[in-house]
PDB file of C-alpha atoms in Angstrom:
ATOM      1  CA  MET Y1228       0.000   0.000   0.000  1.00 58.00           C
ATOM      2  CA  ALA Y1229       1.334   3.429  -0.893  1.00 72.00           C
ATOM      3  CA  THR Y1230       2.221   5.786   1.942  1.00 80.00           C
ATOM      4  CA  ASN Y1231       1.366   9.439   1.477  1.00 90.00           C
ATOM      5  CA  VAL Y1232       4.237  11.906   1.715  1.00 93.00           C
ATOM      6  CA  LYS Y1233       4.880  15.609   1.212  1.00 94.00           C
ATOM      7  CA  TYR Y1234       8.504  15.577   0.127  1.00 97.00           C
ATOM      8  CA  LEU Y1235      10.753  18.645   0.229  1.00 98.00           C
ATOM      9  CA  CYS Y1236      11.597  19.696  -3.330  1.00 98.00           C
ATOM     10  CA  VAL Y1237      14.480  22.136  -3.678  1.00 98.00           C
ATOM     11  CA  HIS Y1238      15.113  23.935  -6.968  1.00 98.00           C
ATOM     12  CA  VAL Y1239      18.660  25.278  -7.118  1.00 98.00           C
ATOM     13  CA  PHE Y1240      19.210  27.856  -9.856  1.00 98.00           C
ATOM     14  CA  CYS Y1241      22.771  28.184 -11.118  1.00 98.00           C
ATOM     15  CA  GLN Y1242      23.962  30.856 -13.556  1.00 98.00           C
ATOM     16  CA  THR Y1243      27.360  29.995 -15.017  1.00 98.00           C
ATOM     17  CA  LYS Y1244      29.936  32.312 -16.506  1.00 98.00           C
ATOM     18  CA  PRO Y1245      30.200  32.168 -20.328  1.00 97.00           C
ATOM     19  CA  GLY Y1246      32.525  29.365 -21.356  1.00 98.00           C
ATOM     20  CA  THR Y1247      32.021  27.271 -18.211  1.00 98.00           C
ATOM     21  CA  ALA Y1248      28.669  25.613 -18.943  1.00 98.00           C
ATOM     22  CA  ASP Y1249      30.172  22.366 -20.267  1.00 98.00           C
ATOM     23  CA  ALA Y1250      32.440  21.965 -17.251  1.00 98.00           C
ATOM     24  CA  PHE Y1251      29.565  22.821 -14.918  1.00 98.00           C
ATOM     25  CA  ARG Y1252      27.356  20.258 -16.627  1.00 98.00           C
ATOM     26  CA  GLU Y1253      29.949  17.489 -16.301  1.00 98.00           C
ATOM     27  CA  ALA Y1254      30.606  18.266 -12.627  1.00 98.00           C
ATOM     28  CA  SER Y1255      26.867  18.381 -11.940  1.00 98.00           C
ATOM     29  CA  LEU Y1256      26.216  15.074 -13.711  1.00 98.00           C
ATOM     30  CA  ARG Y1257      28.945  13.396 -11.622  1.00 98.00           C
ATOM     31  CA  ASN Y1258      27.345  14.812  -8.492  1.00 98.00           C
ATOM     32  CA  ALA Y1259      23.820  13.816  -9.559  1.00 98.00           C
ATOM     33  CA  ARG Y1260      24.765  10.199 -10.312  1.00 97.00           C
ATOM     34  CA  GLN Y1261      26.052   9.797  -6.765  1.00 97.00           C
ATOM     35  CA  SER Y1262      23.441  11.981  -5.057  1.00 98.00           C
ATOM     36  CA  ALA Y1263      20.651   9.887  -6.613  1.00 96.00           C
ATOM     37  CA  GLN Y1264      22.041   6.915  -4.644  1.00 95.00           C
ATOM     38  CA  GLU Y1265      21.780   8.636  -1.235  1.00 97.00           C
ATOM     39  CA  PRO Y1266      19.123   6.994   0.963  1.00 95.00           C
ATOM     40  CA  GLY Y1267      17.463  10.335   1.712  1.00 97.00           C
ATOM     41  CA  VAL Y1268      17.312  11.457  -1.918  1.00 97.00           C
ATOM     42  CA  ALA Y1269      14.292  10.516  -4.053  1.00 96.00           C
ATOM     43  CA  ARG Y1270      15.362  12.473  -7.138  1.00 97.00           C
ATOM     44  CA  PHE Y1271      18.305  14.615  -8.201  1.00 98.00           C
ATOM     45  CA  ASP Y1272      17.575  15.917 -11.676  1.00 98.00           C
ATOM     46  CA  VAL Y1273      19.846  18.209 -13.701  1.00 98.00           C
ATOM     47  CA  LEU Y1274      18.189  20.654 -16.115  1.00 98.00           C
ATOM     48  CA  GLN Y1275      19.683  23.114 -18.610  1.00 98.00           C
ATOM     49  CA  ASP Y1276      17.710  26.168 -19.713  1.00 98.00           C
ATOM     50  CA  ARG Y1277      16.697  26.012 -23.389  1.00 98.00           C
ATOM     51  CA  GLU Y1278      16.843  29.788 -23.843  1.00 98.00           C
ATOM     52  CA  ASP Y1279      20.058  30.353 -21.895  1.00 98.00           C
ATOM     53  CA  PRO Y1280      22.486  27.391 -21.914  1.00 98.00           C
ATOM     54  CA  ASN Y1281      24.474  29.081 -19.132  1.00 98.00           C
ATOM     55  CA  ALA Y1282      21.519  28.626 -16.763  1.00 98.00           C
ATOM     56  CA  PHE Y1283      20.856  25.369 -14.948  1.00 98.00           C
ATOM     57  CA  CYS Y1284      18.377  24.082 -12.400  1.00 98.00           C
ATOM     58  CA  LEU Y1285      19.056  21.214 -10.013  1.00 98.00           C
ATOM     59  CA  VAL Y1286      15.804  19.588  -8.873  1.00 98.00           C
ATOM     60  CA  GLU Y1287      16.471  17.886  -5.561  1.00 98.00           C
ATOM     61  CA  VAL Y1288      13.726  15.847  -3.880  1.00 98.00           C
ATOM     62  CA  TYR Y1289      14.401  14.752  -0.300  1.00 98.00           C
ATOM     63  CA  ARG Y1290      12.666  11.985   1.608  1.00 96.00           C
ATOM     64  CA  THR Y1291      13.387  13.253   5.126  1.00 96.00           C
ATOM     65  CA  PRO Y1292      13.988  16.604   6.871  1.00 95.00           C
ATOM     66  CA  GLU Y1293      17.543  15.474   7.669  1.00 97.00           C
ATOM     67  CA  ALA Y1294      18.448  14.502   4.116  1.00 98.00           C
ATOM     68  CA  PRO Y1295      19.499  17.957   2.795  1.00 98.00           C
ATOM     69  CA  ALA Y1296      22.094  18.364   5.571  1.00 98.00           C
ATOM     70  CA  ALA Y1297      23.323  14.790   5.046  1.00 98.00           C
ATOM     71  CA  HIS Y1298      23.710  15.532   1.324  1.00 98.00           C
ATOM     72  CA  LYS Y1299      25.878  18.575   2.091  1.00 98.00           C
ATOM     73  CA  GLU Y1300      28.282  16.354   4.070  1.00 98.00           C
ATOM     74  CA  THR Y1301      28.955  13.888   1.248  1.00 98.00           C
ATOM     75  CA  ALA Y1302      32.270  13.823  -0.601  1.00 98.00           C
ATOM     76  CA  HIS Y1303      30.522  14.176  -3.959  1.00 98.00           C
ATOM     77  CA  TYR Y1304      28.653  17.325  -2.877  1.00 98.00           C
ATOM     78  CA  LEU Y1305      31.827  18.899  -1.481  1.00 98.00           C
ATOM     79  CA  GLU Y1306      33.724  18.075  -4.652  1.00 98.00           C
ATOM     80  CA  TRP Y1307      30.941  19.608  -6.764  1.00 98.00           C
ATOM     81  CA  ARG Y1308      30.785  22.735  -4.609  1.00 98.00           C
ATOM     82  CA  ASP Y1309      34.528  23.316  -4.895  1.00 98.00           C
ATOM     83  CA  THR Y1310      34.642  22.480  -8.611  1.00 98.00           C
ATOM     84  CA  VAL Y1311      31.861  24.840  -9.635  1.00 98.00           C
ATOM     85  CA  ALA Y1312      32.779  27.728  -7.310  1.00 98.00           C
ATOM     86  CA  ASP Y1313      34.717  29.523 -10.040  1.00 97.00           C
ATOM     87  CA  PHE Y1314      32.010  28.882 -12.659  1.00 98.00           C
ATOM     88  CA  MET Y1315      29.236  30.807 -10.873  1.00 98.00           C
ATOM     89  CA  ALA Y1316      28.306  34.163 -12.437  1.00 98.00           C
ATOM     90  CA  GLU Y1317      26.213  34.983  -9.375  1.00 98.00           C
ATOM     91  CA  PRO Y1318      25.319  33.318  -6.064  1.00 97.00           C
ATOM     92  CA  ARG Y1319      23.089  30.272  -6.412  1.00 97.00           C
ATOM     93  CA  LYS Y1320      19.439  30.705  -5.493  1.00 97.00           C
ATOM     94  CA  ALA Y1321      17.404  27.937  -3.880  1.00 98.00           C
ATOM     95  CA  ARG Y1322      13.611  27.732  -3.720  1.00 98.00           C
ATOM     96  CA  LYS Y1323      11.877  25.214  -1.457  1.00 98.00           C
ATOM     97  CA  PHE Y1324       8.569  23.543  -2.264  1.00 98.00           C
ATOM     98  CA  ASP Y1325       6.285  20.896  -0.822  1.00 98.00           C
ATOM     99  CA  GLY Y1326       5.591  18.147  -3.345  1.00 98.00           C
ATOM    100  CA  LEU Y1327       1.771  17.815  -3.543  1.00 98.00           C
ATOM    101  CA  PHE Y1328       1.564  15.499  -6.551  1.00 98.00           C
ATOM    102  CA  PRO Y1329       2.501  12.761  -6.736  1.00 97.00           C
ATOM    103  CA  ALA Y1330       1.379  12.196  -3.141  1.00 96.00           C
ATOM    104  CA  THR Y1331       3.310   8.961  -2.607  1.00 96.00           C
ATOM    105  CA  GLY Y1332       6.988   8.204  -2.214  1.00 94.00           C
ATOM    106  CA  GLU Y1333       6.912   5.721  -5.059  1.00 92.00           C
ATOM    107  CA  GLY Y1334       5.549   8.474  -7.297  1.00 95.00           C
ATOM    108  CA  TRP Y1335       8.784  10.428  -6.717  1.00 95.00           C
ATOM    109  CA  ASP Y1336      11.345   7.649  -6.533  1.00 92.00           C
ATOM    110  CA  TYR Y1337      13.299   6.472  -9.523  1.00 90.00           C
ATOM    111  CA  ALA Y1338      11.956   3.030 -10.436  1.00 84.00           C
ATOM    112  CA  ALA Y1339      13.948   0.349  -8.621  1.00 81.00           C
ATOM    113  CA  ASP Y1340      15.405  -1.167 -11.792  1.00 83.00           C
ATOM    114  CA  ALA Y1341      15.650   2.045 -13.815  1.00 89.00           C
ATOM    115  CA  THR Y1342      18.839   2.842 -15.695  1.00 93.00           C
ATOM    116  CA  LEU Y1343      19.476   6.531 -15.053  1.00 95.00           C
ATOM    117  CA  GLU Y1344      22.263   7.176 -17.544  1.00 90.00           C
TER     118      GLU Y1344
ATOM    119  CA  MET F 224      18.402  -1.550 -22.730  1.00 58.00           C
ATOM    120  CA  ALA F 225      17.722   2.032 -21.710  1.00 72.00           C
ATOM    121  CA  THR F 226      17.314   4.599 -24.456  1.00 80.00           C
ATOM    122  CA  ASN F 227      18.898   7.982 -23.916  1.00 90.00           C
ATOM    123  CA  VAL F 228      16.593  10.988 -24.065  1.00 93.00           C
ATOM    124  CA  LYS F 229      16.689  14.738 -23.465  1.00 94.00           C
ATOM    125  CA  TYR F 230      13.133  15.402 -22.382  1.00 97.00           C
ATOM    126  CA  LEU F 231      11.557  18.853 -22.392  1.00 98.00           C
ATOM    127  CA  CYS F 232      10.934  19.968 -18.796  1.00 98.00           C
ATOM    128  CA  VAL F 233       8.606  22.935 -18.389  1.00 98.00           C
ATOM    129  CA  HIS F 234       8.341  24.739 -15.061  1.00 98.00           C
ATOM    130  CA  VAL F 235       5.132  26.769 -14.864  1.00 98.00           C
ATOM    131  CA  PHE F 236       5.106  29.326 -12.050  1.00 98.00           C
ATOM    132  CA  CYS F 237       1.681  30.338 -10.760  1.00 98.00           C
ATOM    133  CA  GLN F 238       1.047  33.137  -8.256  1.00 98.00           C
ATOM    134  CA  THR F 239      -2.463  32.940  -6.801  1.00 98.00           C
ATOM    135  CA  LYS F 240      -4.529  35.700  -5.252  1.00 98.00           C
ATOM    136  CA  PRO F 241      -4.820  35.511  -1.445  1.00 97.00           C
ATOM    137  CA  GLY F 242      -7.674  33.190  -0.486  1.00 98.00           C
ATOM    138  CA  THR F 243      -7.587  31.131  -3.679  1.00 98.00           C
ATOM    139  CA  ALA F 244      -4.630  28.803  -2.991  1.00 98.00           C
ATOM    140  CA  ASP F 245      -6.775  25.895  -1.758  1.00 98.00           C
ATOM    141  CA  ALA F 246      -9.069  26.029  -4.772  1.00 98.00           C
ATOM    142  CA  PHE F 247      -6.069  26.359  -7.092  1.00 98.00           C
ATOM    143  CA  ARG F 248      -4.438  23.348  -5.461  1.00 98.00           C
ATOM    144  CA  GLU F 249      -7.535  21.172  -5.851  1.00 98.00           C
ATOM    145  CA  ALA F 250      -8.002  22.164  -9.503  1.00 98.00           C
ATOM    146  CA  SER F 251      -4.320  21.544 -10.198  1.00 98.00           C
ATOM    147  CA  LEU F 252      -4.350  18.125  -8.507  1.00 98.00           C
ATOM    148  CA  ARG F 253      -7.358  17.103 -10.636  1.00 98.00           C
ATOM    149  CA  ASN F 254      -5.486  18.236 -13.736  1.00 98.00           C
ATOM    150  CA  ALA F 255      -2.237  16.527 -12.699  1.00 98.00           C
ATOM    151  CA  ARG F 256      -3.906  13.147 -12.031  1.00 97.00           C
ATOM    152  CA  GLN F 257      -5.237  13.118 -15.581  1.00 97.00           C
ATOM    153  CA  SER F 258      -2.233  14.762 -17.241  1.00 98.00           C
ATOM    154  CA  ALA F 259       0.065  12.123 -15.750  1.00 96.00           C
ATOM    155  CA  GLN F 260      -1.889   9.536 -17.786  1.00 95.00           C
ATOM    156  CA  GLU F 261      -1.277  11.254 -21.144  1.00 97.00           C
ATOM    157  CA  PRO F 262       0.978   9.169 -23.404  1.00 95.00           C
ATOM    158  CA  GLY F 263       3.309  12.122 -24.063  1.00 97.00           C
ATOM    159  CA  VAL F 264       3.666  13.089 -20.410  1.00 97.00           C
ATOM    160  CA  ALA F 265       6.428  11.502 -18.304  1.00 96.00           C
ATOM    161  CA  ARG F 266       5.774  13.576 -15.168  1.00 97.00           C
ATOM    162  CA  PHE F 267       3.315  16.229 -14.049  1.00 98.00           C
ATOM    163  CA  ASP F 268       4.290  17.256 -10.540  1.00 98.00           C
ATOM    164  CA  VAL F 269       2.528  19.914  -8.460  1.00 98.00           C
ATOM    165  CA  LEU F 270       4.639  21.909  -5.979  1.00 98.00           C
ATOM    166  CA  GLN F 271       3.656  24.560  -3.416  1.00 98.00           C
ATOM    167  CA  ASP F 272       6.214  27.132  -2.238  1.00 98.00           C
ATOM    168  CA  ARG F 273       7.157  26.648   1.431  1.00 98.00           C
ATOM    169  CA  GLU F 274       7.773  30.377   1.999  1.00 98.00           C
ATOM    170  CA  ASP F 275       4.742  31.628   0.069  1.00 98.00           C
ATOM    171  CA  PRO F 276       1.764  29.226   0.007  1.00 98.00           C
ATOM    172  CA  ASN F 277       0.176  31.349  -2.727  1.00 98.00           C
ATOM    173  CA  ALA F 278       2.990  30.381  -5.103  1.00 98.00           C
ATOM    174  CA  PHE F 279       2.974  27.094  -7.016  1.00 98.00           C
ATOM    175  CA  CYS F 280       5.152  25.409  -9.601  1.00 98.00           C
ATOM    176  CA  LEU F 281       3.916  22.793 -12.064  1.00 98.00           C
ATOM    177  CA  VAL F 282       6.776  20.573 -13.243  1.00 98.00           C
ATOM    178  CA  GLU F 283       5.792  19.130 -16.608  1.00 98.00           C
ATOM    179  CA  VAL F 284       8.065  16.616 -18.344  1.00 98.00           C
ATOM    180  CA  TYR F 285       7.185  15.783 -21.953  1.00 98.00           C
ATOM    181  CA  ARG F 286       8.324  12.766 -23.948  1.00 96.00           C
ATOM    182  CA  THR F 287       7.886  14.250 -27.436  1.00 96.00           C
ATOM    183  CA  PRO F 288       7.992  17.700 -29.083  1.00 95.00           C
ATOM    184  CA  GLU F 289       4.277  17.325 -29.901  1.00 97.00           C
ATOM    185  CA  ALA F 290       3.198  16.473 -26.352  1.00 98.00           C
ATOM    186  CA  PRO F 291       2.849  20.033 -24.945  1.00 98.00           C
ATOM    187  CA  ALA F 292       0.411  21.018 -27.698  1.00 98.00           C
ATOM    188  CA  ALA F 293      -1.527  17.755 -27.267  1.00 98.00           C
ATOM    189  CA  HIS F 294      -1.768  18.463 -23.520  1.00 98.00           C
ATOM    190  CA  LYS F 295      -3.267  21.898 -24.187  1.00 98.00           C
ATOM    191  CA  GLU F 296      -6.071  20.271 -26.224  1.00 98.00           C
ATOM    192  CA  THR F 297      -7.231  17.917 -23.473  1.00 98.00           C
ATOM    193  CA  ALA F 298     -10.505  18.469 -21.637  1.00 98.00           C
ATOM    194  CA  HIS F 299      -8.724  18.372 -18.268  1.00 98.00           C
ATOM    195  CA  TYR F 300      -6.267  21.113 -19.268  1.00 98.00           C
ATOM    196  CA  LEU F 301      -9.036  23.331 -20.621  1.00 98.00           C
ATOM    197  CA  GLU F 302     -11.092  22.821 -17.452  1.00 98.00           C
ATOM    198  CA  TRP F 303      -8.050  23.685 -15.325  1.00 98.00           C
ATOM    199  CA  ARG F 304      -7.258  26.778 -17.411  1.00 98.00           C
ATOM    200  CA  ASP F 305     -10.794  28.119 -17.097  1.00 98.00           C
ATOM    201  CA  THR F 306     -11.100  27.225 -13.397  1.00 98.00           C
ATOM    202  CA  VAL F 307      -7.891  28.940 -12.319  1.00 98.00           C
ATOM    203  CA  ALA F 308      -8.186  32.009 -14.571  1.00 98.00           C
ATOM    204  CA  ASP F 309      -9.744  34.088 -11.792  1.00 97.00           C
ATOM    205  CA  PHE F 310      -7.222  32.853  -9.192  1.00 98.00           C
ATOM    206  CA  MET F 311      -4.120  34.222 -10.919  1.00 98.00           C
ATOM    207  CA  ALA F 312      -2.530  37.284  -9.277  1.00 98.00           C
ATOM    208  CA  GLU F 313      -0.311  37.742 -12.344  1.00 98.00           C
ATOM    209  CA  PRO F 314       0.227  36.008 -15.691  1.00 97.00           C
ATOM    210  CA  ARG F 315       1.794  32.567 -15.427  1.00 97.00           C
ATOM    211  CA  LYS F 316       5.452  32.275 -16.341  1.00 97.00           C
ATOM    212  CA  ALA F 317       6.912  29.197 -18.013  1.00 98.00           C
ATOM    213  CA  ARG F 318      10.573  28.241 -18.195  1.00 98.00           C
ATOM    214  CA  LYS F 319      11.780  25.471 -20.531  1.00 98.00           C
ATOM    215  CA  PHE F 320      14.666  23.155 -19.773  1.00 98.00           C
ATOM    216  CA  ASP F 321      16.383  20.131 -21.289  1.00 98.00           C
ATOM    217  CA  GLY F 322      16.494  17.244 -18.832  1.00 98.00           C
ATOM    218  CA  LEU F 323      20.163  16.134 -18.670  1.00 98.00           C
ATOM    219  CA  PHE F 324      19.895  13.756 -15.712  1.00 98.00           C
ATOM    220  CA  PRO F 325      18.426  11.242 -15.595  1.00 97.00           C
ATOM    221  CA  ALA F 326      19.417  10.551 -19.204  1.00 96.00           C
ATOM    222  CA  THR F 327      16.862   7.807 -19.824  1.00 96.00           C
ATOM    223  CA  GLY F 328      13.108   7.833 -20.235  1.00 94.00           C
ATOM    224  CA  GLU F 329      12.684   5.307 -17.456  1.00 92.00           C
ATOM    225  CA  GLY F 330      14.546   7.673 -15.131  1.00 95.00           C
ATOM    226  CA  TRP F 331      11.786  10.239 -15.655  1.00 95.00           C
ATOM    227  CA  ASP F 332       8.722   8.045 -15.920  1.00 92.00           C
ATOM    228  CA  TYR F 333       6.570   7.219 -12.960  1.00 90.00           C
ATOM    229  CA  ALA F 334       7.186   3.552 -12.133  1.00 84.00           C
ATOM    230  CA  ALA F 335       4.696   1.377 -14.014  1.00 81.00           C
ATOM    231  CA  ASP F 336       2.965   0.098 -10.878  1.00 83.00           C
ATOM    232  CA  ALA F 337       3.352   3.223  -8.751  1.00 88.00           C
ATOM    233  CA  THR F 338       0.387   4.613  -6.863  1.00 93.00           C
ATOM    234  CA  LEU F 339       0.519   8.374  -7.414  1.00 95.00           C
ATOM    235  CA  GLU F 340      -2.091   9.534  -4.881  1.00 90.00           C
TER     236      GLU F 340
END
């Protein structure tokens, strides 16, 4: 039976300096592949703006209130943070949402046997 | 074998007038439940801002270039559009992204047997 949840969804907006988007993308993909394996992380999607390829959005969906802090202690997050520091054209902005739909954890989770890359 | 994709992800930002957030949420949940069943729709998530409960984000992930137009022709979209018209404090804003991670359709899709609500 599905359990209802209201997961924390964090959208992190990143504006990169011209010429750094490819390096930012690669660093963010490395981070996402590992972040998606964290027990507290339901999703960790990486999006690139179609109108402005220097703009990215990380869509982070957390299963527990403790999961965002746990994510920030991982080696892959710290490596990403240090790698992209020089690529940022402006400070990152985060926006926090409650996920209303889907209303179940399994609606947010990557399918158990899904290939992600 | 997983097939690589670069799905179109549309974030639609909706600012509702004070007092209309609950009605907007219910109309949007009705729309999302049906939109999530469209063949061209991989995800149709509904988010509510934690800092400003009058602000919502619809996260729409489309499988094909034709899917957004097909969505806008459905009865459930048209009902939603007409229902929420009077709730909007300002025109909706949409931002379009390429989904870079996950890189596969199955990474975006709701799991086949998932209960969504």
